[in-house]
mmCIF file of C-alpha atoms in Angstrom:
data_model
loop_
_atom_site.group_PDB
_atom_site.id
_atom_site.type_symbol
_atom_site.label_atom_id
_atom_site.label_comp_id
_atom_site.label_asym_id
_atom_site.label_seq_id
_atom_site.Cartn_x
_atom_site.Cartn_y
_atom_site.Cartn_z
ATOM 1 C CA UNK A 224 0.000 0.000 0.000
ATOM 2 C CA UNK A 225 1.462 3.605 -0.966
ATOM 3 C CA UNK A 226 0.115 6.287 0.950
ATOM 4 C CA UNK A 227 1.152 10.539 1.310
ATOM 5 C CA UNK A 228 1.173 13.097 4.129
ATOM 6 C CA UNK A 229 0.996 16.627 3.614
ATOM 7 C CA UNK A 230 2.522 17.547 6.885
ATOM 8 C CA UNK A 231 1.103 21.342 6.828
ATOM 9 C CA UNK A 232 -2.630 21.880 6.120
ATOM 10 C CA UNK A 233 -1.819 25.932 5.587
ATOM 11 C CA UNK A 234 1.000 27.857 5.123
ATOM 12 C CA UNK A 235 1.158 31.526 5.456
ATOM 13 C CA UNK A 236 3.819 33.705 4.136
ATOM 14 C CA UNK A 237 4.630 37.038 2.511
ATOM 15 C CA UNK A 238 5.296 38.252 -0.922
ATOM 16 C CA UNK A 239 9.061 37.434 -2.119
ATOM 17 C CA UNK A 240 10.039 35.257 0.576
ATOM 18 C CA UNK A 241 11.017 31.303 -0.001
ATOM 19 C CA UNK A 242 8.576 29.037 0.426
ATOM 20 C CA UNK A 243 8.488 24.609 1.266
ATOM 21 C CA UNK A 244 5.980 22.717 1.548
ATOM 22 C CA UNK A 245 6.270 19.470 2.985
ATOM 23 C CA UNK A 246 5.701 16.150 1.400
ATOM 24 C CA UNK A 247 6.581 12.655 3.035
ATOM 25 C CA UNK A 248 5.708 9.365 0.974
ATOM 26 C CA UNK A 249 5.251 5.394 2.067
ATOM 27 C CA UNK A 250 5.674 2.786 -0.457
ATOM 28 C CA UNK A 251 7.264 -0.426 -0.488
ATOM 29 C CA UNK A 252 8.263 -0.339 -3.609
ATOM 30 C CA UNK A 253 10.104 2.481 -6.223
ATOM 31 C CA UNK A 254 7.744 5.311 -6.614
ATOM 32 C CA UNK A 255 7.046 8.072 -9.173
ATOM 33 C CA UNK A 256 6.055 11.580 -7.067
ATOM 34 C CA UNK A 257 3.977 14.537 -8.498
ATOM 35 C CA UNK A 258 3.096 17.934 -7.385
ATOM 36 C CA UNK A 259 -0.180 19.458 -8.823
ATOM 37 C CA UNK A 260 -1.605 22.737 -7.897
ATOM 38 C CA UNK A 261 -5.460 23.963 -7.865
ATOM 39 C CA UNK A 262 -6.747 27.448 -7.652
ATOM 40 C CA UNK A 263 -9.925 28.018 -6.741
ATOM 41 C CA UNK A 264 -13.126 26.153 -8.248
ATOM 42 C CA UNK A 265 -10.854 24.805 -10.693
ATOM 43 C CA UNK A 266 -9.081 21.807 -11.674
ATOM 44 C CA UNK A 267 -5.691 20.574 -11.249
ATOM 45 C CA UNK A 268 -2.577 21.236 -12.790
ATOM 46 C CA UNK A 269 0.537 19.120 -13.353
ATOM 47 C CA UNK A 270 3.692 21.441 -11.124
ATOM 48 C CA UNK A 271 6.354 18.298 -12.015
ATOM 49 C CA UNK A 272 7.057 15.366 -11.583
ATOM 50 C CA UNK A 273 9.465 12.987 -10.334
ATOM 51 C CA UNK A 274 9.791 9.234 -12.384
ATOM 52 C CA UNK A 275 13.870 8.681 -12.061
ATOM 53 C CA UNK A 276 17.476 10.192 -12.641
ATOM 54 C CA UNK A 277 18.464 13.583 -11.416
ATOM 55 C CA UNK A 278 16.555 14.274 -7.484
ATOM 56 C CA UNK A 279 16.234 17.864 -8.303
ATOM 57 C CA UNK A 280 13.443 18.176 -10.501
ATOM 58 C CA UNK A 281 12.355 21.553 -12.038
ATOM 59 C CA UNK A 282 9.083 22.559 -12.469
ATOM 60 C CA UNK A 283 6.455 25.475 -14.252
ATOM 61 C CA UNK A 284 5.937 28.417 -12.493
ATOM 62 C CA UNK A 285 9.761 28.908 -10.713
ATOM 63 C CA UNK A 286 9.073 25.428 -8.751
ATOM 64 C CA UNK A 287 11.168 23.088 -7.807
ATOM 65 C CA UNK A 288 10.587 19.687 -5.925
ATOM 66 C CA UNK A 289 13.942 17.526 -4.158
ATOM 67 C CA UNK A 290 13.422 13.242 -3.906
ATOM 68 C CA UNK A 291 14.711 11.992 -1.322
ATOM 69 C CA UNK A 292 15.137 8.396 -0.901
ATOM 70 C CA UNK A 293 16.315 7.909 2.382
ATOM 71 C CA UNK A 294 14.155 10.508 4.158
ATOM 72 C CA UNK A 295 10.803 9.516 2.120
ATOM 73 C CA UNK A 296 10.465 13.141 1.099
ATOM 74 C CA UNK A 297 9.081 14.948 -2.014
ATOM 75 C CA UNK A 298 9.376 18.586 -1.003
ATOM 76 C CA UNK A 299 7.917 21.628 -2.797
ATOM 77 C CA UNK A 300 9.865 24.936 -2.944
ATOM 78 C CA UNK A 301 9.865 28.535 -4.027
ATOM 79 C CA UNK A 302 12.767 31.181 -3.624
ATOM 80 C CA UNK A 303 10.477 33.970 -4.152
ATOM 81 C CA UNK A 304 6.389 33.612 -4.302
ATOM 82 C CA UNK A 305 3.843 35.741 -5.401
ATOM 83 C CA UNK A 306 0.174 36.849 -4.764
ATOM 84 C CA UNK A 307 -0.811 34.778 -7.778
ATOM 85 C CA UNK A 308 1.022 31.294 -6.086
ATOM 86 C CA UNK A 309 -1.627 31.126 -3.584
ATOM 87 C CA UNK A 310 -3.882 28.162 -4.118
ATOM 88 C CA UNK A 311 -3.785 24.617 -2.936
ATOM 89 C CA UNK A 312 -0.998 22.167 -3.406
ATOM 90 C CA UNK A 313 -1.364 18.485 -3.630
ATOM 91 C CA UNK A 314 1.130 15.820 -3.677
ATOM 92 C CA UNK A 315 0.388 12.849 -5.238
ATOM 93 C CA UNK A 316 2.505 9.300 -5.344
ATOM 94 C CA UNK A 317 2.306 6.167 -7.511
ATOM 95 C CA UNK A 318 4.077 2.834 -7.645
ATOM 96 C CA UNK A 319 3.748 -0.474 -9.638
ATOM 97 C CA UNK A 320 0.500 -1.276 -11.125
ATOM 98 C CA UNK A 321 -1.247 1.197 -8.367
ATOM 99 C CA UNK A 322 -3.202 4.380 -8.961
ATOM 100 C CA UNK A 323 -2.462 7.751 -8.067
ATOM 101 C CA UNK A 324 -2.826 8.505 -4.162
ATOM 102 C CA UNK A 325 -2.847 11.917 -3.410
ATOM 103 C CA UNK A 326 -2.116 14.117 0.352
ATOM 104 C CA UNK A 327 -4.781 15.949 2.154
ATOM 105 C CA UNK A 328 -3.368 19.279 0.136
ATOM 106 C CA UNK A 329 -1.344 22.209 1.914
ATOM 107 C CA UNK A 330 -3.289 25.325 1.170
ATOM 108 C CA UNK A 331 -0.200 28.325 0.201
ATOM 109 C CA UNK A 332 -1.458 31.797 0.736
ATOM 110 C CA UNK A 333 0.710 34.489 0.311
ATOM 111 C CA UNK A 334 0.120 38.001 1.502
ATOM 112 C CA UNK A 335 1.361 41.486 0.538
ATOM 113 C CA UNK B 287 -7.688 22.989 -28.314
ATOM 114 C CA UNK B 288 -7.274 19.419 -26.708
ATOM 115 C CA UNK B 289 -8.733 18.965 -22.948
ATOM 116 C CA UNK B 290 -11.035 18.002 -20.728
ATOM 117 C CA UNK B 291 -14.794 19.203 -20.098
ATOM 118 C CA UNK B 292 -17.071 18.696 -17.678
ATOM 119 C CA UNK B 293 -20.529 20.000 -17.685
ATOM 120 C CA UNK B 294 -22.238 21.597 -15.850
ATOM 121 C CA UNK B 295 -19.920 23.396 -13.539
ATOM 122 C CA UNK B 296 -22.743 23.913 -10.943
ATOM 123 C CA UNK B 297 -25.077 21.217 -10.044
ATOM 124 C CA UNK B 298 -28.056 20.926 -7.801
ATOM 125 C CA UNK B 299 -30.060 18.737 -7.080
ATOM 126 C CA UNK B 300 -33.050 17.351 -4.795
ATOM 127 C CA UNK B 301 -31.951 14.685 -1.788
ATOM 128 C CA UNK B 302 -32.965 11.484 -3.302
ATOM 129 C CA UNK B 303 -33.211 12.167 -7.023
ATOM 130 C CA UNK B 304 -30.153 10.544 -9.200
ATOM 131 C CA UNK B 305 -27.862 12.438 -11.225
ATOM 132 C CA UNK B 306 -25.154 12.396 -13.900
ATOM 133 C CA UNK B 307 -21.816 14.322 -14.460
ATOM 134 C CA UNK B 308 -20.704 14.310 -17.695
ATOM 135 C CA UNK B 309 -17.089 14.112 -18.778
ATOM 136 C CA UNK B 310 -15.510 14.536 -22.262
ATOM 137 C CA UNK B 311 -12.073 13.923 -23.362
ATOM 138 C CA UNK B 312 -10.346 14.913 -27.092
ATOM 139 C CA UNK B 313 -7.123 14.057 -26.068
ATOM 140 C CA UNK B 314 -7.106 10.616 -27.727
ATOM 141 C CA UNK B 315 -6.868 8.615 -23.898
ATOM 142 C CA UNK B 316 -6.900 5.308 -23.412
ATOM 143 C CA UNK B 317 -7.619 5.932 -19.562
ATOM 144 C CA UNK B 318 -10.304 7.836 -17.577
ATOM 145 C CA UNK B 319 -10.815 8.959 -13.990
ATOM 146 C CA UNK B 320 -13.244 9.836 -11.556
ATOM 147 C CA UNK B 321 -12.563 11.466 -8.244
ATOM 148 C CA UNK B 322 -14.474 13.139 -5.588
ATOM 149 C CA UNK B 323 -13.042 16.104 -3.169
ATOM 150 C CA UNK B 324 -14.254 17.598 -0.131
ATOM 151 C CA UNK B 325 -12.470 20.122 1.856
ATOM 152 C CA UNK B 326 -9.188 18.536 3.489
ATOM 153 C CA UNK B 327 -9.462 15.434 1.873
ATOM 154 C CA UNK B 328 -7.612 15.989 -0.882
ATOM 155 C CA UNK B 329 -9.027 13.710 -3.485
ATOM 156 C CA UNK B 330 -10.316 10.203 -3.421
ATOM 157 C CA UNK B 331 -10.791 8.048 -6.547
ATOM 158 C CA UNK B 332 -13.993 7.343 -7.177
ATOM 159 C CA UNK B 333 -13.750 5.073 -10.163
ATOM 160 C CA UNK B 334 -11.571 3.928 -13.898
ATOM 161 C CA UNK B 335 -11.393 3.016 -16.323
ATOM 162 C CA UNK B 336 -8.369 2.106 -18.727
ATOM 163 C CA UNK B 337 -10.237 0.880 -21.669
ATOM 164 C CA UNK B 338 -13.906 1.302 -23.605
ATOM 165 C CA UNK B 339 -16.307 -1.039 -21.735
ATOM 166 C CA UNK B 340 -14.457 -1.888 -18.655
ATOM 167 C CA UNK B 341 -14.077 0.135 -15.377
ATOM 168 C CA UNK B 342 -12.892 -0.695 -11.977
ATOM 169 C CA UNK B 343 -13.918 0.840 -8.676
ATOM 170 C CA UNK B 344 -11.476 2.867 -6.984
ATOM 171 C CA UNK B 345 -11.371 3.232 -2.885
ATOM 172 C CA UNK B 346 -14.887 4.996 -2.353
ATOM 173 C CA UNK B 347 -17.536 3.150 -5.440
ATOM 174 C CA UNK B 348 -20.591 2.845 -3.202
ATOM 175 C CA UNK B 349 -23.425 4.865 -4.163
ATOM 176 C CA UNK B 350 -21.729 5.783 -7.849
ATOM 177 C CA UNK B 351 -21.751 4.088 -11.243
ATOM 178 C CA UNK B 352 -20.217 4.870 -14.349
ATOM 179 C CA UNK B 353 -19.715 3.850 -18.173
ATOM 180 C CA UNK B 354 -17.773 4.227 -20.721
ATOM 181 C CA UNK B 355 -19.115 3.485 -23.850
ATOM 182 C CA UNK B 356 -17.046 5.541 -26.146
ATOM 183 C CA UNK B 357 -13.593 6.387 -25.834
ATOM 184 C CA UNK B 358 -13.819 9.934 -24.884
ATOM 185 C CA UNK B 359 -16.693 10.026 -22.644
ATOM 186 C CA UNK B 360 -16.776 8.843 -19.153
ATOM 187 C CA UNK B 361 -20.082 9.863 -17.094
ATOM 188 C CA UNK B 362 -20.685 9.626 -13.407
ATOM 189 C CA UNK B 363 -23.728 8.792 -11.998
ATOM 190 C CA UNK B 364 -24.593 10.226 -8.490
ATOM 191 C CA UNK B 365 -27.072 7.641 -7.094
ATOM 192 C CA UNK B 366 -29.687 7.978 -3.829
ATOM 193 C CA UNK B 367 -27.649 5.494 -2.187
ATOM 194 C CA UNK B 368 -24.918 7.639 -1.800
ATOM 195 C CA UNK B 369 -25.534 9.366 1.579
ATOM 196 C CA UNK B 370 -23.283 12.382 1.615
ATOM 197 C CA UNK B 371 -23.327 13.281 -2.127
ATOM 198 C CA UNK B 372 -22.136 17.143 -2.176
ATOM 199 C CA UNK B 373 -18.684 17.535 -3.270
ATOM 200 C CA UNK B 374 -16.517 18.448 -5.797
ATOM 201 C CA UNK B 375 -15.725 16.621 -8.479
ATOM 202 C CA UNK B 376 -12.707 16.073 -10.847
ATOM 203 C CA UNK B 377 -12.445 13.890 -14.080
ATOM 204 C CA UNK B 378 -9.220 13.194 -15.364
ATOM 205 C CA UNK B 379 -7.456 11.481 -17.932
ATOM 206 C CA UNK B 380 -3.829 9.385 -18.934
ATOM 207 C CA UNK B 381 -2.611 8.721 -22.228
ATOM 208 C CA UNK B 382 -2.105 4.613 -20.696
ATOM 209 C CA UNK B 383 -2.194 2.987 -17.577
ATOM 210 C CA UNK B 384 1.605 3.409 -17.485
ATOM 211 C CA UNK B 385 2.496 4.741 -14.209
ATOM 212 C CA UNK B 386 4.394 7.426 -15.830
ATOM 213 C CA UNK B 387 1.715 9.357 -17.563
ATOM 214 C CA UNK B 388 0.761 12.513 -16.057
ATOM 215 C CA UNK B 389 -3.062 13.103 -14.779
ATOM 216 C CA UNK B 390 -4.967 15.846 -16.870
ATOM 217 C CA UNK B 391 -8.018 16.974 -14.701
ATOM 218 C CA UNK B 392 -11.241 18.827 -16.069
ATOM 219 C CA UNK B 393 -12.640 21.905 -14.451
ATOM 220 C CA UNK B 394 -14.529 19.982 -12.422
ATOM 221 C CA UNK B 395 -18.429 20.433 -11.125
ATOM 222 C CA UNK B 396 -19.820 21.183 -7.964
ATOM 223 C CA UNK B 397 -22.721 18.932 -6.993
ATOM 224 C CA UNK B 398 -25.116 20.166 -3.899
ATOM 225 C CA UNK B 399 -27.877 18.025 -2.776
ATOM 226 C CA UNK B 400 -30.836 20.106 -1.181
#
């Protein structure tokens, strides 16, 4: 069984500063990782996405996400956010013949 | 332009009465998804289906049905045996069932039962 936790339901912050949002993975077997994001009464959209190689994977919208094996970890960053970043954040996980399980969501709302 | 619809965005209906959500797909996939979301949930998969005429139920089935009778369409009915029915919810779509294809979601709609 594969399963995600979104350690942080909301996290405040102000314009231009960094920004991570946490995301810790179980699965017994190799995993692909995603990060989608959802603004308001809307659908989601693909951030990136982790299947293999390089740990540091680039993303749209000046995101970035880090895999890390040992430490189970799929974190979300930002060096600088804006007012248009805030919205809700989902990470999502998938292994073997499984589907997609997705976290709880960390809401990002950024202030002036 | 190739995507996802889902109609209607706003949906409400009477406790008791069945309804469907329609989802359309142009992007040519093989594989089509159904999930429902409620506020810090995150989503929950509802049902799938990876191929015309066959679907499988995903972790919360009871009280929903679906079919897929055409490649690009893959409706959700809302039955009265579901007991808590308002939610958002998402289709999406895969090129395969690879585990490496990305997720494309509709718009979603917003179901409230009265």
């Amino acid at each position: 069984a594969q399963s995600v936790t979104q350690l942080d339901s909301q996290v405040p912050v102000f314009e231009e500063a960094p920004v991570e949002l946490r995301c810790n993975y179980s699965s017994s077997v190799s995993v692909y990782l995603f990060w989608y994001v959802q603004y308001p009464n809307q659908g989601l959209q693909l951030l990136l996405k982790y299947l293999s190689g390089s740990t540091l994977v680039k993303g749209i919208n000046g995101f970035e996400a880090e895999f890390n094996k040992s430490q189970t970890s799929f974190h979300l960053r930002k060096p600088s956010v804006h007012i248009s970043d805030t919205a809700e954040y989902f990470c999502a996980v998938k292994s073997g013949y499984s589907t997609l399980t997705f976290g709880k969501g960390t809401m990002l709302l950024v202030s002036p | 332009d190739g995507g996802i619809t889902q109609s209607p965005k706003y949906l409400f209906r009477k406790e008791g009465q069945n309804v469907t959500l329609s989802c359309e797909q142009n992007l040519n996939h093989d594989a089509m998804y159904w999930y429902r979301q409620d506020p810090g949930q995150g989503l929950r998969l509802i049902y799938y289906s990876q191929i015309v005429n066959d679907f499988q139920k995903g972790d919360i089935a009871e009280g929903y049905s679906v079919s897929r009778e055409k490649k690009e369409s893959f409706p959700l009915t809302v039955t009265s045996a579901q007991k808590n029915p308002t939610a958002f919810y998402l289709c999406a779509s895969t090129a395969g069932g690879r585990s490496t294809d990305t997720q494309y979601f509709g718009p979603g709609t917003r179901l409230t039962v009265l």
